[in-house]
Amino acid sequence: MGVLLISPEKCTGCRACELACSFAHEGEFNPARSRVSVLSPGGEDLSAPVMCLQCEQAACVTACPEHAIHEDARTGARVVNNTRCIECKMCMHVCPFGCTSYDSVGRRIIKCDLCGGDPQCAKVCPSGAIRSVERASLSIARRRQTAQKLKAILGRGSEQ
Amino acid sequence: MTFGWRGQILRVNLTHGTFDSVPLSREETKTLIGARGLAAHLYAQHEAAAKKNESQDNALIFATAPLTGTLFSNSGRFSVVTRPAPNANLSCAALGGAWGPELKYAGFDAIVIEGKSSKPVYLWISNGEIELRDAGSVWGKNVRECSERLRSACHRSARVCCIGPAGENGLSVAAVVSDMHIASCARGVATTFGEKNLKAIVVRGTTGIRVAHPTEFMEKVQKLRRTSSSLHLRCMGSKLQGPVLQINSALEDDEALLDDGVRPTGCFGCMSVFTSFTNTRTDETLSCLRAETSAQNAQLQEQREFVDLGLDYVLTKALLSSGKFGGARNDDATMAGRLAHGEFGAAASEEMQPEEVSHSGCTVGGYVMVPGALTSGRESDLEKRLMLAAAELVGSCAFAASRLSAEQIASLLRLATGVDYSPEDVLRAGEKIAEMTCQKESLSDANNCH
């Protein structure tokens, strides 16, 4: 089961993830209908991808009155059952990251579904700001990054 | 249903404050494709109509390309075309950033600006809703402040293409600036903004671009994206004194770049932001990204300041070093400010004209200069240069274009638009647009064509 590892400090703001996402889900290049957004709150020079982190204790799952959001056993993604969904938007109110949204064109709730196990955003990200990793190895991947930073700080960055 | 394109052209008349949108036909884009080509086509249309009405009106045309705003790498491109003087060649500024894609998401492939406003205005496009608004509060303001104010007034996610004080004051060294720091200077383009009393065009779009053959298009684009990181890329043009030129892919090196606390950033869709640059004069490899915090820092900071004033860095720097304005050499930023704000009048920069030959490169983020496809001095191979010109017509940045073949461009065009383009069509379009916007003799003589 996969999960997306986000390294915001690597994001260049190219927005390829938004294009790949909207293309995979809606068949068009349209950042406004993407499940991931590249935002630059501190000005154009600094940007970061913001997307669903597939919470274990997901507020959207708990809050949904129709039990329309569930964990996909194969991919580990929290996915919306659009047949059950009544579009009450409770999931949007409770998500601490703002990562469930309403697609006014398709008239349905949309959120990251990890593309059925093959996340397209990670595939196109040129800088490794979004990577698809096994859930079990998420923390070791992060620790590796920390170790590398420490190494650089200690002035031995060039030795591998 | 149009593919690749959005199928609508917005026409704005500043004299009367009116708008209308006209459909874009397939025939119009078959010969000259998009960007500079589509703009040249629309300019000819405008001129024919103006002749009928016995008007001398000069239009300002913004045009995107069929691949602009798609996942094709470095697809944030659009062109701005005008005629700088009666009987002069068309002049074209080519820019990147997210403005061009945003215009397509708003539903338009191009904008034709006619007439002249009696007071400073800016154009606000939110999907199909168009409004001309008073620009009194941002007239005279620098690019960054203007862009931020207009975004607050219109929409947080809107994109701004504007001029700085230099363009308002009619300086020949003025540049058009997209997305706050992507600047391009072509003869008469920024000053035409000023003459029309147009400060900026602000765009916000939430509709999508579809392609004719989605699966094949995506496969092709993904393949190009994968290979583009491993190919050796050569880049031309030597106008920026300092840290530009030869590009080598350096994706594996990104951790090292980040160690310095430097954030690599780029235009919309850019894959070249990770490349490292070799200064051809000294053969010393330096990363332009890392450069921002190291040796080149002062110069790059200065370049950002020039762009903020709406000035072309290279031309202005040359003008200031001519000694005409006196002052210490290290005080160029102050002098540039006074120049941009019109203290010396528009005539002060007259001697410094962007070449008659259209100059279409742009400076990005204060550290890279994207060379103009047609105007690159080093490339002597004419066919290669026509191919680069053609790549610009489909919406590719020169950085990405150097890796493409005419066959690849034609195939991307076919998959995106569903129209049957051949590699010959593509090269012919490149040649045709070269004739229209660049003098033929200088095209084959690399030395005259910078």
Coordinates of C-alpha atoms in Angstrom, one line a residue:
Chain A
M1 CA 0.0 0.0 0.0
G2 CA 1.4 3.3 -1.1
V3 CA 1.4 6.8 0.3
L4 CA 2.6 10.1 -1.1
L5 CA 5.8 11.6 0.4
I6 CA 5.8 15.3 0.1
S7 CA 9.0 17.3 0.2
P8 CA 7.7 20.9 -0.1
E9 CA 11.3 22.3 -0.1
K10 CA 11.9 20.7 -3.4
C11 CA 8.8 22.1 -5.2
T12 CA 9.7 24.4 -8.1
G13 CA 6.1 25.5 -8.7
C14 CA 6.0 24.0 -12.2
R15 CA 2.5 22.6 -11.6
A16 CA 3.0 19.5 -13.6
C17 CA 1.3 17.5 -10.8
E18 CA -1.9 19.6 -11.2
L19 CA -2.0 18.9 -14.9
A20 CA -1.3 15.2 -14.6
C21 CA -4.0 14.9 -11.9
S22 CA -6.7 16.7 -13.8
F23 CA -5.8 14.8 -16.9
A24 CA -5.9 11.4 -15.2
H25 CA -9.2 12.1 -13.5
E26 CA -11.1 14.5 -15.8
G27 CA -9.4 14.0 -19.1
E28 CA -8.4 17.6 -19.4
F29 CA -5.5 19.9 -18.5
N30 CA -7.1 22.1 -15.8
P31 CA -5.5 23.0 -12.5
A32 CA -8.9 24.1 -11.2
R33 CA -10.1 20.5 -11.3
S34 CA -7.0 18.9 -9.8
R35 CA -6.9 17.0 -6.5
V36 CA -3.5 18.5 -5.8
S37 CA -2.8 22.2 -5.6
V38 CA 0.5 24.0 -5.9
L39 CA 0.3 27.0 -3.6
S40 CA 2.7 29.8 -2.9
P41 CA 1.6 31.6 0.2
G42 CA 4.9 33.5 0.7
G43 CA 5.1 34.9 -2.8
E44 CA 5.9 33.3 -6.2
D45 CA 9.3 32.2 -5.2
L46 CA 8.2 29.6 -2.7
S47 CA 5.6 27.0 -3.5
A48 CA 4.4 23.7 -2.1
P49 CA 2.1 20.9 -3.3
V50 CA -0.9 20.4 -1.0
M51 CA -2.9 17.2 -1.2
C52 CA -4.7 14.5 0.7
L53 CA -2.4 12.7 3.1
Q54 CA -4.8 9.7 3.5
C55 CA -5.2 10.1 7.3
E56 CA -5.5 6.8 9.3
Q57 CA -8.1 8.5 11.5
A58 CA -9.6 10.4 8.6
A59 CA -12.0 13.2 9.6
C60 CA -13.8 12.9 6.2
V61 CA -14.5 9.2 6.8
T62 CA -15.8 9.9 10.3
A63 CA -17.9 12.8 9.4
C64 CA -19.6 11.4 6.3
P65 CA -23.3 10.8 7.3
E66 CA -23.7 8.3 4.4
H67 CA -20.5 6.3 5.0
A68 CA -19.5 7.2 1.4
I69 CA -15.8 7.5 2.1
H70 CA -13.9 4.3 2.8
E71 CA -10.4 2.9 2.7
D72 CA -9.5 1.1 -0.5
A73 CA -8.0 -2.1 0.8
R74 CA -5.6 -2.5 -2.2
T75 CA -4.2 1.1 -2.5
G76 CA -4.7 2.4 1.0
A77 CA -6.4 5.5 -0.4
R78 CA -9.6 7.1 1.2
V79 CA -12.0 7.0 -1.7
V80 CA -15.4 8.6 -2.3
N81 CA -18.3 6.4 -3.4
N82 CA -20.1 8.9 -5.5
T83 CA -23.2 6.8 -5.7
R84 CA -23.6 7.0 -1.9
C85 CA -22.4 10.6 -1.6
I86 CA -25.2 13.1 -1.1
E87 CA -22.8 16.1 -1.7
C88 CA -23.5 17.6 1.7
K89 CA -19.8 18.8 1.8
M90 CA -19.3 17.8 5.4
C91 CA -16.0 16.2 4.4
M92 CA -14.9 19.6 3.1
H93 CA -15.7 21.3 6.4
V94 CA -13.9 18.8 8.6
C95 CA -10.7 18.1 6.5
P96 CA -7.9 19.8 8.4
F97 CA -6.0 20.2 5.1
G98 CA -8.8 21.3 2.8
C99 CA -8.1 18.4 0.6
T100 CA -11.6 17.3 -0.3
S101 CA -13.2 19.6 -2.7
Y102 CA -16.3 20.1 -4.8
D103 CA -15.9 19.9 -8.6
S104 CA -18.6 22.2 -9.9
V105 CA -18.2 20.9 -13.4
G106 CA -18.6 17.2 -12.7
R107 CA -20.9 18.1 -9.7
R108 CA -19.3 15.7 -7.2
I109 CA -16.9 15.6 -4.3
I110 CA -13.4 14.9 -5.4
K111 CA -10.3 13.9 -3.5
C112 CA -7.0 12.2 -4.1
D113 CA -7.5 8.4 -4.7
L114 CA -3.8 7.7 -5.4
C115 CA -4.8 7.0 -9.0
G116 CA -5.7 3.4 -8.1
G117 CA -2.2 2.8 -6.8
D118 CA -0.1 4.6 -9.5
P119 CA -0.1 8.3 -8.6
Q120 CA 0.4 10.3 -11.7
C121 CA 1.5 13.5 -9.9
A122 CA 4.6 11.6 -8.5
K123 CA 5.3 10.3 -12.0
V124 CA 5.6 13.7 -13.5
C125 CA 7.2 15.7 -10.7
P126 CA 10.6 16.7 -12.0
S127 CA 12.2 17.5 -8.7
G128 CA 11.0 14.7 -6.4
A129 CA 8.8 17.0 -4.3
I130 CA 6.0 14.4 -4.6
R131 CA 7.1 10.7 -4.4
S132 CA 5.1 7.6 -4.2
V133 CA 6.5 5.4 -1.4
E134 CA 5.3 2.3 0.5
R135 CA 3.4 3.3 3.6
A136 CA 5.7 1.2 5.7
S137 CA 8.8 3.0 4.4
L138 CA 7.5 6.6 4.8
S139 CA 9.3 7.4 8.0
I140 CA 12.6 5.8 7.0
A141 CA 12.5 7.8 3.7
R142 CA 12.0 11.0 5.8
R143 CA 14.8 10.0 8.2
R144 CA 17.1 9.4 5.3
Q145 CA 16.5 13.0 4.1
T146 CA 17.1 14.3 7.6
A147 CA 20.4 12.3 7.8
Q148 CA 21.5 13.8 4.5
K149 CA 20.7 17.3 5.7
L150 CA 22.7 16.7 8.9
K151 CA 25.6 15.4 6.9
A152 CA 25.6 18.6 4.8
I153 CA 25.4 20.8 7.9
L154 CA 28.4 18.9 9.4
G155 CA 30.3 19.7 6.3
R156 CA 30.7 16.2 4.9
G157 CA 28.1 16.6 2.2
S158 CA 30.4 15.5 -0.6
E159 CA 31.3 12.1 0.9
Q160 CA 28.9 9.4 0.2
Chain B
M1 CA -15.1 20.8 -29.9
T2 CA -11.6 22.1 -30.4
F3 CA -8.6 20.2 -29.2
G4 CA -5.4 21.7 -28.0
W5 CA -6.9 25.1 -28.7
R6 CA -9.8 26.6 -26.8
G7 CA -11.3 28.0 -30.0
Q8 CA -12.0 31.6 -29.1
I9 CA -10.2 34.9 -29.7
L10 CA -11.0 37.9 -27.5
R11 CA -11.1 41.2 -29.2
V12 CA -11.0 44.3 -27.1
N13 CA -11.4 47.9 -28.3
L14 CA -9.9 50.3 -25.8
T15 CA -11.3 53.4 -27.6
H16 CA -14.9 52.3 -27.2
G17 CA -14.4 50.0 -24.2
T18 CA -16.1 47.1 -26.1
F19 CA -15.3 43.4 -26.3
D20 CA -16.4 40.5 -28.5
S21 CA -15.1 37.0 -29.0
V22 CA -14.6 35.4 -32.4
P23 CA -14.1 31.8 -33.1
L24 CA -10.7 30.5 -34.1
S25 CA -10.9 28.4 -37.3
R26 CA -8.7 25.5 -38.2
E27 CA -7.6 27.1 -41.4
E28 CA -6.2 30.1 -39.5
T29 CA -3.8 27.9 -37.5
K30 CA -2.9 25.4 -40.2
T31 CA -0.2 27.5 -41.9
L32 CA 1.4 29.5 -39.1
I33 CA 0.3 27.4 -36.1
G34 CA 0.2 29.5 -32.8
A35 CA 2.0 32.0 -30.6
R36 CA 4.0 34.4 -32.8
G37 CA 2.4 32.8 -35.9
L38 CA -1.2 33.1 -34.8
A39 CA -0.4 36.7 -33.6
A40 CA 1.0 37.6 -37.0
H41 CA -2.0 36.1 -38.7
L42 CA -4.4 38.1 -36.4
Y43 CA -2.3 41.2 -37.0
A44 CA -2.7 40.9 -40.7
Q45 CA -6.5 40.5 -40.2
H46 CA -6.6 43.6 -38.0
E47 CA -4.6 45.6 -40.6
A48 CA -6.8 44.6 -43.4
A49 CA -9.9 45.7 -41.5
A50 CA -8.2 49.0 -40.4
K51 CA -7.3 49.8 -44.0
K52 CA -10.9 49.4 -45.0
N53 CA -11.9 52.0 -42.3
E54 CA -8.9 54.2 -43.3
S55 CA -7.6 53.9 -39.7
Q56 CA -3.9 53.8 -38.7
D57 CA -4.7 51.8 -35.5
N58 CA -1.8 49.6 -34.3
A59 CA -3.0 46.5 -32.5
L60 CA -1.3 44.7 -29.7
I61 CA -1.8 40.9 -29.9
F62 CA -1.3 38.2 -27.3
A63 CA -1.3 34.7 -28.6
T64 CA -0.9 31.2 -27.0
A65 CA -0.1 28.0 -28.8
P66 CA -1.7 24.6 -29.1
L67 CA 0.6 23.0 -26.5
T68 CA 0.5 26.0 -24.1
G69 CA -0.9 24.9 -20.7
T70 CA -0.6 21.2 -21.4
L71 CA 1.7 18.7 -19.7
F72 CA 4.2 19.1 -22.5
S73 CA 7.4 20.3 -20.8
N74 CA 8.1 24.0 -20.6
S75 CA 4.6 24.8 -22.0
G76 CA 4.0 28.2 -20.3
R77 CA 4.7 30.1 -23.5
F78 CA 2.9 32.9 -25.2
S79 CA 3.8 35.8 -27.6
V80 CA 3.0 39.5 -27.8
V81 CA 3.1 41.0 -31.2
T82 CA 2.8 44.6 -32.5
R83 CA 4.1 46.7 -35.4
P84 CA 6.6 49.2 -33.8
A85 CA 6.4 51.7 -36.7
P86 CA 4.5 51.9 -40.0
N87 CA 6.3 49.7 -42.6
A88 CA 8.5 48.1 -39.9
N89 CA 8.6 44.4 -39.5
L90 CA 6.3 42.9 -36.9
S91 CA 7.9 42.9 -33.4
C92 CA 7.5 39.9 -31.1
A93 CA 8.1 39.5 -27.4
A94 CA 8.0 35.9 -26.2
L95 CA 7.3 35.1 -22.6
G96 CA 6.8 32.3 -20.2
G97 CA 5.3 31.9 -16.7
A98 CA 1.7 30.9 -16.0
W99 CA -0.1 33.7 -17.7
G100 CA -0.4 32.0 -21.1
P101 CA -1.8 28.8 -19.7
E102 CA -4.2 30.8 -17.5
L103 CA -5.5 32.6 -20.6
K104 CA -6.3 29.2 -22.1
Y105 CA -8.0 28.0 -19.0
A106 CA -10.1 31.2 -19.2
G107 CA -11.2 30.0 -22.6
F108 CA -9.2 32.1 -25.0
D109 CA -6.3 31.4 -27.4
A110 CA -5.5 35.0 -28.1
I111 CA -6.4 38.6 -27.3
V112 CA -6.4 41.4 -29.9
I113 CA -6.2 44.8 -28.3
E114 CA -7.4 47.6 -30.6
G115 CA -7.7 51.4 -30.1
K116 CA -6.5 53.5 -27.3
S117 CA -7.9 54.3 -23.9
S118 CA -8.3 57.9 -22.7
K119 CA -7.1 57.0 -19.2
P120 CA -5.0 54.2 -17.7
V121 CA -6.9 50.9 -17.6
Y122 CA -6.3 47.2 -17.0
L123 CA -8.1 44.3 -18.5
W124 CA -9.6 41.7 -16.1
I125 CA -10.6 38.4 -17.6
S126 CA -12.3 35.8 -15.4
N127 CA -13.3 32.9 -17.6
G128 CA -15.8 34.5 -20.0
E129 CA -16.3 37.7 -18.0
I130 CA -14.4 40.6 -19.3
E131 CA -14.0 44.0 -17.6
L132 CA -11.9 47.1 -18.3
R133 CA -11.0 48.6 -15.0
D134 CA -9.4 51.9 -13.9
A135 CA -5.7 51.5 -13.5
G136 CA -5.1 54.9 -11.9
S137 CA -3.9 53.4 -8.7
V138 CA -1.2 51.2 -10.3
W139 CA 0.0 53.5 -13.0
G140 CA 3.6 54.4 -12.3
K141 CA 4.0 51.5 -10.0
N142 CA 6.7 48.8 -10.3
V143 CA 5.9 45.4 -11.7
R144 CA 5.8 43.5 -8.4
E145 CA 3.7 46.0 -6.6
C146 CA 1.3 46.4 -9.5
S147 CA 0.9 42.6 -9.9
E148 CA 0.3 42.1 -6.2
R149 CA -2.3 45.0 -6.0
L150 CA -4.1 43.7 -9.0
R151 CA -4.2 40.2 -7.7
S152 CA -5.7 41.5 -4.4
A153 CA -8.3 43.4 -6.4
C154 CA -9.2 40.6 -8.8
H155 CA -8.4 37.1 -7.6
R156 CA -5.6 35.6 -5.4
S157 CA -4.8 33.0 -8.1
A158 CA -5.0 35.4 -11.0
R159 CA -2.0 35.9 -13.3
V160 CA -0.7 39.3 -14.3
C161 CA 1.1 40.4 -17.5
C162 CA 2.0 44.1 -17.3
I163 CA 4.5 46.8 -18.0
G164 CA 6.5 48.8 -15.5
P165 CA 7.2 52.6 -15.4
A166 CA 9.6 52.2 -18.3
G167 CA 6.9 51.1 -20.7
E168 CA 4.6 53.8 -19.5
N169 CA 7.3 56.4 -20.3
G170 CA 7.9 55.1 -23.7
L171 CA 11.5 53.9 -23.3
S172 CA 12.8 51.8 -26.1
V173 CA 14.5 49.5 -23.5
A174 CA 11.2 48.7 -21.8
A175 CA 10.1 45.1 -21.3
V176 CA 6.8 43.4 -21.0
V177 CA 6.7 41.3 -17.7
S178 CA 4.7 38.2 -17.1
D179 CA 4.1 36.6 -13.7
M180 CA 6.2 39.3 -11.9
H181 CA 9.6 38.5 -13.1
I182 CA 9.6 37.0 -16.6
A183 CA 10.6 39.8 -18.9
S184 CA 10.9 40.2 -22.6
C185 CA 11.9 43.2 -24.6
A186 CA 11.0 43.6 -28.3
R187 CA 11.0 46.8 -30.3
G188 CA 7.9 48.8 -29.5
V189 CA 5.9 46.1 -27.6
A190 CA 6.1 47.5 -24.1
T191 CA 5.7 51.1 -25.3
T192 CA 2.6 50.1 -27.3
F193 CA 1.1 49.1 -23.9
G194 CA 1.9 52.6 -22.7
E195 CA 0.6 54.4 -25.7
K196 CA -2.7 52.5 -25.4
N197 CA -2.8 53.4 -21.7
L198 CA -3.0 49.7 -20.9
K199 CA -1.1 48.8 -17.7
A200 CA -1.9 45.1 -17.4
I201 CA -4.0 42.1 -18.3
V202 CA -5.1 40.1 -15.4
V203 CA -6.4 36.5 -16.1
R204 CA -8.1 33.8 -14.1
G205 CA -9.4 30.6 -15.7
T206 CA -11.0 27.4 -14.4
T207 CA -11.9 25.6 -17.6
G208 CA -9.8 22.8 -19.2
I209 CA -7.8 22.1 -22.3
R210 CA -8.6 18.8 -24.0
V211 CA -6.5 17.0 -26.6
A212 CA -7.6 15.0 -29.6
H213 CA -5.8 11.7 -28.7
P214 CA -5.5 11.7 -24.9
T215 CA -3.8 8.4 -24.4
E216 CA -1.2 8.7 -27.2
F217 CA -0.6 12.4 -26.3
M218 CA 0.1 11.5 -22.7
E219 CA 2.4 8.6 -23.6
K220 CA 4.4 10.9 -26.0
V221 CA 4.7 13.7 -23.4
Q222 CA 5.7 11.3 -20.6
K223 CA 8.4 9.8 -22.9
L224 CA 9.7 13.3 -23.8
R225 CA 9.7 14.3 -20.1
R226 CA 11.7 11.2 -19.2
T227 CA 14.3 11.6 -21.9
S228 CA 14.6 15.4 -21.5
S229 CA 16.4 14.9 -18.1
S230 CA 19.1 12.7 -19.6
L231 CA 19.9 14.5 -22.9
H232 CA 22.7 16.9 -23.4
L233 CA 21.3 20.3 -24.2
R234 CA 23.0 23.1 -25.9
C235 CA 21.8 26.6 -25.7
M236 CA 22.7 29.7 -27.7
G237 CA 22.9 33.5 -27.2
S238 CA 25.5 35.4 -25.3
K239 CA 23.9 38.7 -24.5
L240 CA 23.6 38.4 -20.7
Q241 CA 27.0 39.1 -19.3
G242 CA 27.5 36.4 -16.7
P243 CA 26.1 33.2 -15.8
V244 CA 24.2 31.8 -18.7
L245 CA 24.6 29.4 -21.5
Q246 CA 25.4 25.8 -22.0
I247 CA 22.9 23.6 -20.2
N248 CA 23.6 20.1 -18.9
S249 CA 21.0 18.0 -17.3
A250 CA 21.8 17.7 -13.6
L251 CA 18.7 16.0 -12.1
E252 CA 20.8 13.8 -9.8
D253 CA 22.3 16.9 -8.4
D254 CA 19.2 18.4 -6.9
E255 CA 20.0 17.4 -3.3
A256 CA 23.3 19.4 -3.6
L257 CA 21.5 22.4 -4.9
L258 CA 19.1 22.4 -2.0
D259 CA 21.9 22.2 0.6
D260 CA 22.5 25.9 0.0
G261 CA 19.0 26.6 1.0
V262 CA 18.3 27.8 -2.6
R263 CA 14.9 27.1 -3.9
P264 CA 14.9 26.3 -7.6
T265 CA 11.9 27.8 -9.3
G266 CA 10.8 28.0 -12.9
C267 CA 8.1 28.9 -15.3
F268 CA 4.9 26.9 -15.6
G269 CA 5.7 23.4 -16.7
C270 CA 9.4 24.0 -16.6
M271 CA 11.7 21.0 -16.5
S272 CA 14.9 23.0 -17.1
V273 CA 15.1 24.5 -13.6
F274 CA 17.4 21.8 -12.5
T275 CA 20.0 22.2 -15.1
S276 CA 23.3 23.6 -14.4
F277 CA 24.9 26.2 -16.6
T278 CA 28.3 26.6 -18.1
N279 CA 29.7 30.0 -18.7
T280 CA 31.1 29.5 -22.2
R281 CA 33.7 32.2 -21.8
T282 CA 35.5 30.6 -18.9
D283 CA 34.2 27.0 -19.3
E284 CA 33.5 27.1 -15.6
T285 CA 30.4 25.2 -14.7
L286 CA 28.1 27.0 -12.3
S287 CA 24.6 26.4 -11.5
C288 CA 22.4 29.4 -12.2
L289 CA 20.2 28.4 -9.3
R290 CA 23.0 28.1 -6.8
A291 CA 24.4 31.3 -8.3
E292 CA 21.7 33.3 -6.7
T293 CA 23.3 33.0 -3.3
S294 CA 26.9 32.9 -4.3
A295 CA 29.3 34.9 -6.5
Q296 CA 26.7 36.3 -8.9
N297 CA 24.4 37.4 -6.2
A298 CA 24.8 41.2 -6.7
Q299 CA 24.3 41.1 -10.4
L300 CA 21.3 38.9 -10.2
Q301 CA 19.7 41.1 -7.6
E302 CA 20.3 44.0 -9.8
Q303 CA 18.7 42.2 -12.7
R304 CA 15.6 41.6 -10.6
E305 CA 15.4 45.3 -9.8
F306 CA 15.6 46.2 -13.5
V307 CA 12.9 43.8 -14.4
D308 CA 10.8 45.2 -11.5
L309 CA 11.0 48.6 -13.2
G310 CA 9.9 47.0 -16.5
L311 CA 13.4 47.4 -18.1
D312 CA 15.3 45.0 -20.3
Y313 CA 18.4 44.2 -18.2
V314 CA 21.0 43.7 -21.0
L315 CA 20.0 46.8 -23.1
T316 CA 19.6 49.1 -20.0
K317 CA 22.9 48.0 -18.7
A318 CA 24.6 48.8 -22.0
L319 CA 22.8 52.2 -22.1
L320 CA 24.0 53.1 -18.6
S321 CA 27.5 52.0 -19.3
S322 CA 27.7 54.4 -22.3
G323 CA 28.6 57.1 -19.8
K324 CA 25.8 59.3 -21.0
F325 CA 24.2 59.5 -17.6
G326 CA 27.4 59.8 -15.6
G327 CA 27.3 58.5 -12.1
A328 CA 29.3 55.7 -10.5
R329 CA 29.2 52.3 -12.2
N330 CA 28.0 50.7 -9.0
D331 CA 25.0 52.9 -8.9
D332 CA 23.2 51.5 -12.0
A333 CA 20.1 50.5 -10.0
T334 CA 19.4 54.0 -8.9
M335 CA 20.1 55.4 -12.4
A336 CA 17.8 52.7 -13.9
G337 CA 15.1 53.8 -11.5
R338 CA 15.4 57.4 -12.6
L339 CA 15.5 56.4 -16.2
A340 CA 12.4 54.1 -15.9
H341 CA 10.4 56.8 -14.2
G342 CA 11.0 59.1 -17.1
E343 CA 13.4 61.6 -15.5
F344 CA 15.5 61.8 -18.7
G345 CA 12.6 61.5 -21.1
A346 CA 11.8 58.8 -23.6
A347 CA 14.5 60.1 -26.0
A348 CA 17.2 59.2 -23.4
S349 CA 17.2 55.6 -24.5
E350 CA 16.7 56.2 -28.2
E351 CA 20.1 55.1 -29.2
M352 CA 19.6 51.7 -27.6
Q353 CA 17.1 49.9 -29.8
P354 CA 16.3 46.2 -29.6
E355 CA 17.5 44.9 -33.0
E356 CA 15.2 45.5 -36.0
V357 CA 15.2 41.8 -36.0
S358 CA 12.6 40.6 -33.6
H359 CA 14.2 39.7 -30.3
S360 CA 12.2 37.0 -28.6
G361 CA 14.2 35.7 -25.7
C362 CA 13.1 36.4 -22.2
T363 CA 14.7 36.7 -18.8
V364 CA 13.4 34.3 -16.2
G365 CA 13.4 34.7 -12.5
G366 CA 16.3 37.0 -12.5
Y367 CA 18.8 34.4 -13.4
V368 CA 18.3 32.8 -16.8
M369 CA 18.0 34.3 -20.2
V370 CA 16.0 32.1 -22.6
P371 CA 17.4 32.8 -26.0
G372 CA 15.1 33.8 -28.9
A373 CA 14.6 30.9 -31.2
L374 CA 15.1 32.9 -34.4
T375 CA 17.7 35.2 -33.1
S376 CA 20.3 33.0 -31.6
G377 CA 23.7 34.1 -32.7
R378 CA 25.6 30.8 -32.3
E379 CA 23.5 28.4 -34.3
S380 CA 24.6 28.6 -37.9
D381 CA 22.6 25.7 -39.1
L382 CA 19.6 27.4 -40.7
E383 CA 17.3 24.4 -40.7
K384 CA 17.9 23.9 -37.0
R385 CA 17.0 27.5 -36.4
L386 CA 13.9 27.3 -38.4
M387 CA 13.0 24.2 -36.4
L388 CA 13.4 26.2 -33.2
A389 CA 11.2 28.9 -34.7
A390 CA 8.6 26.3 -35.4
A391 CA 8.9 24.9 -31.9
E392 CA 8.0 28.4 -30.6
L393 CA 4.9 28.3 -32.7
V394 CA 3.6 25.2 -30.9
G395 CA 4.2 26.7 -27.5
S396 CA 7.6 25.3 -26.6
C397 CA 10.3 27.2 -24.7
A398 CA 13.7 27.3 -26.5
F399 CA 15.2 25.3 -23.7
A400 CA 12.9 22.4 -24.4
A401 CA 12.8 23.0 -28.1
S402 CA 16.5 22.3 -28.6
R403 CA 15.8 18.7 -27.8
L404 CA 12.9 18.3 -30.3
S405 CA 12.9 17.3 -33.9
A406 CA 10.4 18.5 -36.5
E407 CA 8.9 15.0 -36.5
Q408 CA 8.4 15.1 -32.8
I409 CA 6.8 18.6 -33.0
A410 CA 4.5 17.5 -35.8
S411 CA 3.5 14.4 -33.9
L412 CA 2.7 16.3 -30.7
L413 CA 0.6 18.8 -32.8
R414 CA -1.3 16.0 -34.5
L415 CA -2.1 14.3 -31.2
A416 CA -3.1 17.5 -29.4
T417 CA -5.1 19.2 -32.2
G418 CA -6.3 16.2 -34.3
V419 CA -5.2 18.2 -37.4
D420 CA -2.8 16.4 -39.7
Y421 CA 0.5 18.3 -39.6
S422 CA 3.6 16.9 -41.3
P423 CA 7.2 17.7 -40.3
E424 CA 7.4 19.7 -43.5
D425 CA 4.3 21.8 -42.5
V426 CA 6.1 22.6 -39.2
L427 CA 9.4 23.6 -40.9
R428 CA 7.5 25.7 -43.5
A429 CA 5.6 27.5 -40.7
G430 CA 9.0 28.2 -39.1
E431 CA 10.3 29.6 -42.3
K432 CA 7.2 31.7 -43.0
I433 CA 7.2 33.3 -39.6
A434 CA 10.9 34.0 -39.9
E435 CA 10.2 35.9 -43.1
M436 CA 7.4 37.9 -41.5
T437 CA 9.1 38.9 -38.3
C438 CA 12.8 38.6 -39.0
Q439 CA 14.8 40.0 -41.9
K440 CA 15.6 37.2 -44.3
E441 CA 19.3 38.1 -44.9
S442 CA 20.0 38.4 -41.2
L443 CA 18.4 35.0 -40.7
S444 CA 21.2 33.3 -42.7
D445 CA 23.9 35.6 -41.3
A446 CA 24.4 34.6 -37.7
N447 CA 26.4 37.6 -36.8
N448 CA 23.7 40.2 -37.5
C449 CA 21.1 38.2 -35.7
H450 CA 21.5 38.3 -32.0

